Amino acid sequence: MFQYLPVENEVFSPYLGPYRTFGLRVLRTGEAGAEEVMVLPDVSTDFGFTLRLAGLFTEKQLDPLHLLDVIGDLL
């Protein structure tokens, strides 16, 4: 089973200065515990949007193989 979690990152832009972004951390959970599959660090500056994506992707069990395509389609 895949579990998607929002993660917070502090990044710097020469034009904007420091700012906060939110990404997704993907865990594969099973009887042996949880293993990190991937981290996509900069999805959005909107925490609510990223949290909704994490919930939807976990609910629908999106395979991380398709994560970049789905994020690209959403943005």
Short mmCIF file of N, CA and C in Angstrom, two decimals:
data_model
loop_
_atom_site.label_atom_id
_atom_site.label_comp_id
_atom_site.label_asym_id
_atom_site.label_seq_id
_atom_site.Cartn_x
_atom_site.Cartn_y
_atom_site.Cartn_z
N MET A 1 0.84 -1.18 0.00
CA MET A 1 0.00 0.00 0.00
C MET A 1 0.89 1.25 0.00
N PHE A 2 0.51 2.24 -0.79
CA PHE A 2 1.25 3.49 -0.84
C PHE A 2 0.58 4.53 0.05
N GLN A 3 1.40 5.27 0.77
CA GLN A 3 0.90 6.36 1.60
C GLN A 3 1.63 7.63 1.18
N TYR A 4 0.85 8.65 0.86
CA TYR A 4 1.40 9.94 0.45
C TYR A 4 1.26 10.92 1.61
N LEU A 5 2.34 11.63 1.91
CA LEU A 5 2.35 12.60 3.00
C LEU A 5 2.89 13.93 2.50
N PRO A 6 2.30 15.05 2.95
CA PRO A 6 2.87 16.34 2.59
C PRO A 6 4.17 16.59 3.36
N VAL A 7 5.12 17.24 2.71
CA VAL A 7 6.38 17.63 3.35
C VAL A 7 6.61 19.12 3.07
N GLU A 8 7.22 19.79 4.03
CA GLU A 8 7.49 21.22 3.91
C GLU A 8 8.97 21.45 3.63
N ASN A 9 9.25 22.40 2.75
CA ASN A 9 10.62 22.74 2.40
C ASN A 9 10.79 24.25 2.38
N GLU A 10 11.95 24.70 2.79
CA GLU A 10 12.30 26.12 2.69
C GLU A 10 13.27 26.23 1.51
N VAL A 11 12.92 27.05 0.53
CA VAL A 11 13.76 27.21 -0.66
C VAL A 11 14.10 28.68 -0.85
N PHE A 12 15.04 28.93 -1.74
CA PHE A 12 15.47 30.31 -1.98
C PHE A 12 15.45 30.59 -3.47
N SER A 13 14.91 31.73 -3.82
CA SER A 13 14.93 32.22 -5.20
C SER A 13 15.65 33.56 -5.21
N PRO A 14 16.52 33.79 -6.19
CA PRO A 14 17.19 35.09 -6.24
C PRO A 14 16.20 36.23 -6.49
N TYR A 15 15.04 35.93 -7.02
CA TYR A 15 14.03 36.95 -7.31
C TYR A 15 13.04 37.14 -6.16
N LEU A 16 12.76 36.07 -5.42
CA LEU A 16 11.76 36.12 -4.35
C LEU A 16 12.36 36.08 -2.96
N GLY A 17 13.59 35.61 -2.86
CA GLY A 17 14.17 35.38 -1.54
C GLY A 17 13.73 34.03 -1.01
N PRO A 18 13.80 33.84 0.30
CA PRO A 18 13.38 32.54 0.87
C PRO A 18 11.85 32.43 0.87
N TYR A 19 11.38 31.23 0.58
CA TYR A 19 9.94 30.98 0.66
C TYR A 19 9.70 29.50 0.94
N ARG A 20 8.48 29.19 1.32
CA ARG A 20 8.11 27.84 1.74
C ARG A 20 7.35 27.13 0.63
N THR A 21 7.72 25.88 0.37
CA THR A 21 6.98 25.06 -0.58
C THR A 21 6.60 23.75 0.09
N PHE A 22 5.68 23.06 -0.54
CA PHE A 22 5.21 21.78 -0.01
C PHE A 22 5.32 20.73 -1.10
N GLY A 23 5.77 19.57 -0.71
CA GLY A 23 5.93 18.46 -1.63
C GLY A 23 5.25 17.22 -1.11
N LEU A 24 5.56 16.10 -1.72
CA LEU A 24 4.96 14.83 -1.34
C LEU A 24 6.04 13.80 -1.04
N ARG A 25 5.83 13.09 0.03
CA ARG A 25 6.68 11.96 0.41
C ARG A 25 5.85 10.71 0.22
N VAL A 26 6.41 9.71 -0.44
CA VAL A 26 5.68 8.48 -0.72
C VAL A 26 6.30 7.34 0.07
N LEU A 27 5.46 6.66 0.84
CA LEU A 27 5.88 5.49 1.62
C LEU A 27 5.17 4.26 1.10
N ARG A 28 5.87 3.14 1.09
CA ARG A 28 5.23 1.85 0.82
C ARG A 28 5.09 1.17 2.17
N THR A 29 3.88 0.91 2.58
CA THR A 29 3.64 0.31 3.89
C THR A 29 3.18 -1.14 3.71
N GLY A 30 3.57 -1.94 4.66
CA GLY A 30 3.21 -3.34 4.63
C GLY A 30 3.47 -3.97 5.98
N GLU A 31 3.47 -5.26 6.01
CA GLU A 31 3.67 -5.99 7.26
C GLU A 31 5.06 -5.73 7.85
N ALA A 32 6.05 -5.46 7.00
CA ALA A 32 7.41 -5.24 7.47
C ALA A 32 7.65 -3.80 7.91
N GLY A 33 6.64 -2.93 7.77
CA GLY A 33 6.79 -1.53 8.16
C GLY A 33 6.66 -0.61 6.97
N ALA A 34 7.26 0.56 7.08
CA ALA A 34 7.17 1.56 6.02
C ALA A 34 8.54 1.81 5.41
N GLU A 35 8.57 1.94 4.09
CA GLU A 35 9.80 2.21 3.37
C GLU A 35 9.57 3.41 2.47
N GLU A 36 10.46 4.38 2.51
CA GLU A 36 10.33 5.55 1.66
C GLU A 36 10.63 5.18 0.21
N VAL A 37 9.70 5.50 -0.67
CA VAL A 37 9.85 5.20 -2.09
C VAL A 37 10.42 6.40 -2.83
N MET A 38 9.90 7.59 -2.53
CA MET A 38 10.39 8.80 -3.19
C MET A 38 9.92 10.04 -2.46
N VAL A 39 10.58 11.15 -2.74
CA VAL A 39 10.17 12.46 -2.24
C VAL A 39 10.16 13.42 -3.41
N LEU A 40 9.06 14.09 -3.61
CA LEU A 40 8.94 15.13 -4.63
C LEU A 40 8.83 16.44 -3.87
N PRO A 41 9.92 17.22 -3.77
CA PRO A 41 10.00 18.29 -2.78
C PRO A 41 9.23 19.56 -3.08
N ASP A 42 8.94 19.89 -4.32
CA ASP A 42 8.37 21.20 -4.62
C ASP A 42 7.17 21.06 -5.54
N VAL A 43 6.00 20.79 -4.94
CA VAL A 43 4.77 20.64 -5.72
C VAL A 43 4.00 21.95 -5.78
N SER A 44 3.88 22.63 -4.63
CA SER A 44 3.06 23.84 -4.56
C SER A 44 3.46 24.68 -3.35
N THR A 45 3.09 25.94 -3.38
CA THR A 45 3.25 26.79 -2.20
C THR A 45 1.99 26.76 -1.34
N ASP A 46 0.98 26.05 -1.77
CA ASP A 46 -0.31 25.95 -1.07
C ASP A 46 -0.38 24.63 -0.30
N PHE A 47 -0.30 24.72 1.03
CA PHE A 47 -0.32 23.50 1.85
C PHE A 47 -1.63 22.72 1.68
N GLY A 48 -2.76 23.43 1.65
CA GLY A 48 -4.05 22.75 1.52
C GLY A 48 -4.14 21.94 0.24
N PHE A 49 -3.67 22.49 -0.86
CA PHE A 49 -3.65 21.79 -2.14
C PHE A 49 -2.82 20.52 -2.05
N THR A 50 -1.63 20.64 -1.47
CA THR A 50 -0.73 19.49 -1.34
C THR A 50 -1.32 18.44 -0.42
N LEU A 51 -1.96 18.87 0.66
CA LEU A 51 -2.60 17.93 1.59
C LEU A 51 -3.74 17.18 0.90
N ARG A 52 -4.54 17.88 0.09
CA ARG A 52 -5.63 17.22 -0.64
C ARG A 52 -5.07 16.21 -1.64
N LEU A 53 -3.99 16.57 -2.32
CA LEU A 53 -3.36 15.62 -3.25
C LEU A 53 -2.89 14.38 -2.52
N ALA A 54 -2.23 14.57 -1.38
CA ALA A 54 -1.73 13.43 -0.61
C ALA A 54 -2.88 12.49 -0.23
N GLY A 55 -3.99 13.06 0.22
CA GLY A 55 -5.15 12.24 0.59
C GLY A 55 -5.74 11.51 -0.60
N LEU A 56 -5.88 12.21 -1.72
CA LEU A 56 -6.46 11.61 -2.92
C LEU A 56 -5.56 10.51 -3.48
N PHE A 57 -4.26 10.79 -3.55
CA PHE A 57 -3.34 9.80 -4.09
C PHE A 57 -3.27 8.55 -3.20
N THR A 58 -3.36 8.75 -1.88
CA THR A 58 -3.36 7.60 -0.97
C THR A 58 -4.66 6.81 -1.14
N GLU A 59 -5.77 7.52 -1.19
CA GLU A 59 -7.08 6.86 -1.33
C GLU A 59 -7.16 6.06 -2.63
N LYS A 60 -6.69 6.63 -3.71
CA LYS A 60 -6.77 5.97 -5.02
C LYS A 60 -5.60 5.05 -5.30
N GLN A 61 -4.61 5.03 -4.39
CA GLN A 61 -3.42 4.19 -4.52
C GLN A 61 -2.68 4.43 -5.83
N LEU A 62 -2.39 5.71 -6.08
CA LEU A 62 -1.61 6.07 -7.26
C LEU A 62 -0.23 5.45 -7.17
N ASP A 63 0.16 4.74 -8.21
CA ASP A 63 1.51 4.18 -8.27
C ASP A 63 2.49 5.33 -8.45
N PRO A 64 3.53 5.43 -7.63
CA PRO A 64 4.50 6.52 -7.75
C PRO A 64 5.13 6.64 -9.14
N LEU A 65 5.08 5.59 -9.91
CA LEU A 65 5.58 5.61 -11.27
C LEU A 65 4.87 6.69 -12.10
N HIS A 66 3.62 6.97 -11.76
CA HIS A 66 2.80 7.93 -12.51
C HIS A 66 2.72 9.30 -11.84
N LEU A 67 3.38 9.47 -10.71
CA LEU A 67 3.24 10.70 -9.92
C LEU A 67 3.63 11.95 -10.72
N LEU A 68 4.77 11.96 -11.37
CA LEU A 68 5.21 13.15 -12.11
C LEU A 68 4.25 13.50 -13.24
N ASP A 69 3.71 12.49 -13.93
CA ASP A 69 2.75 12.77 -15.00
C ASP A 69 1.47 13.39 -14.44
N VAL A 70 0.98 12.86 -13.35
CA VAL A 70 -0.26 13.38 -12.75
C VAL A 70 -0.05 14.80 -12.23
N ILE A 71 1.06 15.06 -11.56
CA ILE A 71 1.36 16.41 -11.07
C ILE A 71 1.47 17.37 -12.26
N GLY A 72 2.14 16.96 -13.30
CA GLY A 72 2.27 17.79 -14.49
C GLY A 72 0.92 18.13 -15.11
N ASP A 73 0.01 17.16 -15.13
CA ASP A 73 -1.33 17.38 -15.68
C ASP A 73 -2.14 18.33 -14.80
N LEU A 74 -1.94 18.27 -13.48
CA LEU A 74 -2.70 19.10 -12.56
C LEU A 74 -2.24 20.56 -12.59
N LEU A 75 -0.97 20.77 -12.84
CA LEU A 75 -0.44 22.13 -12.82
C LEU A 75 -0.48 22.68 -14.21
#
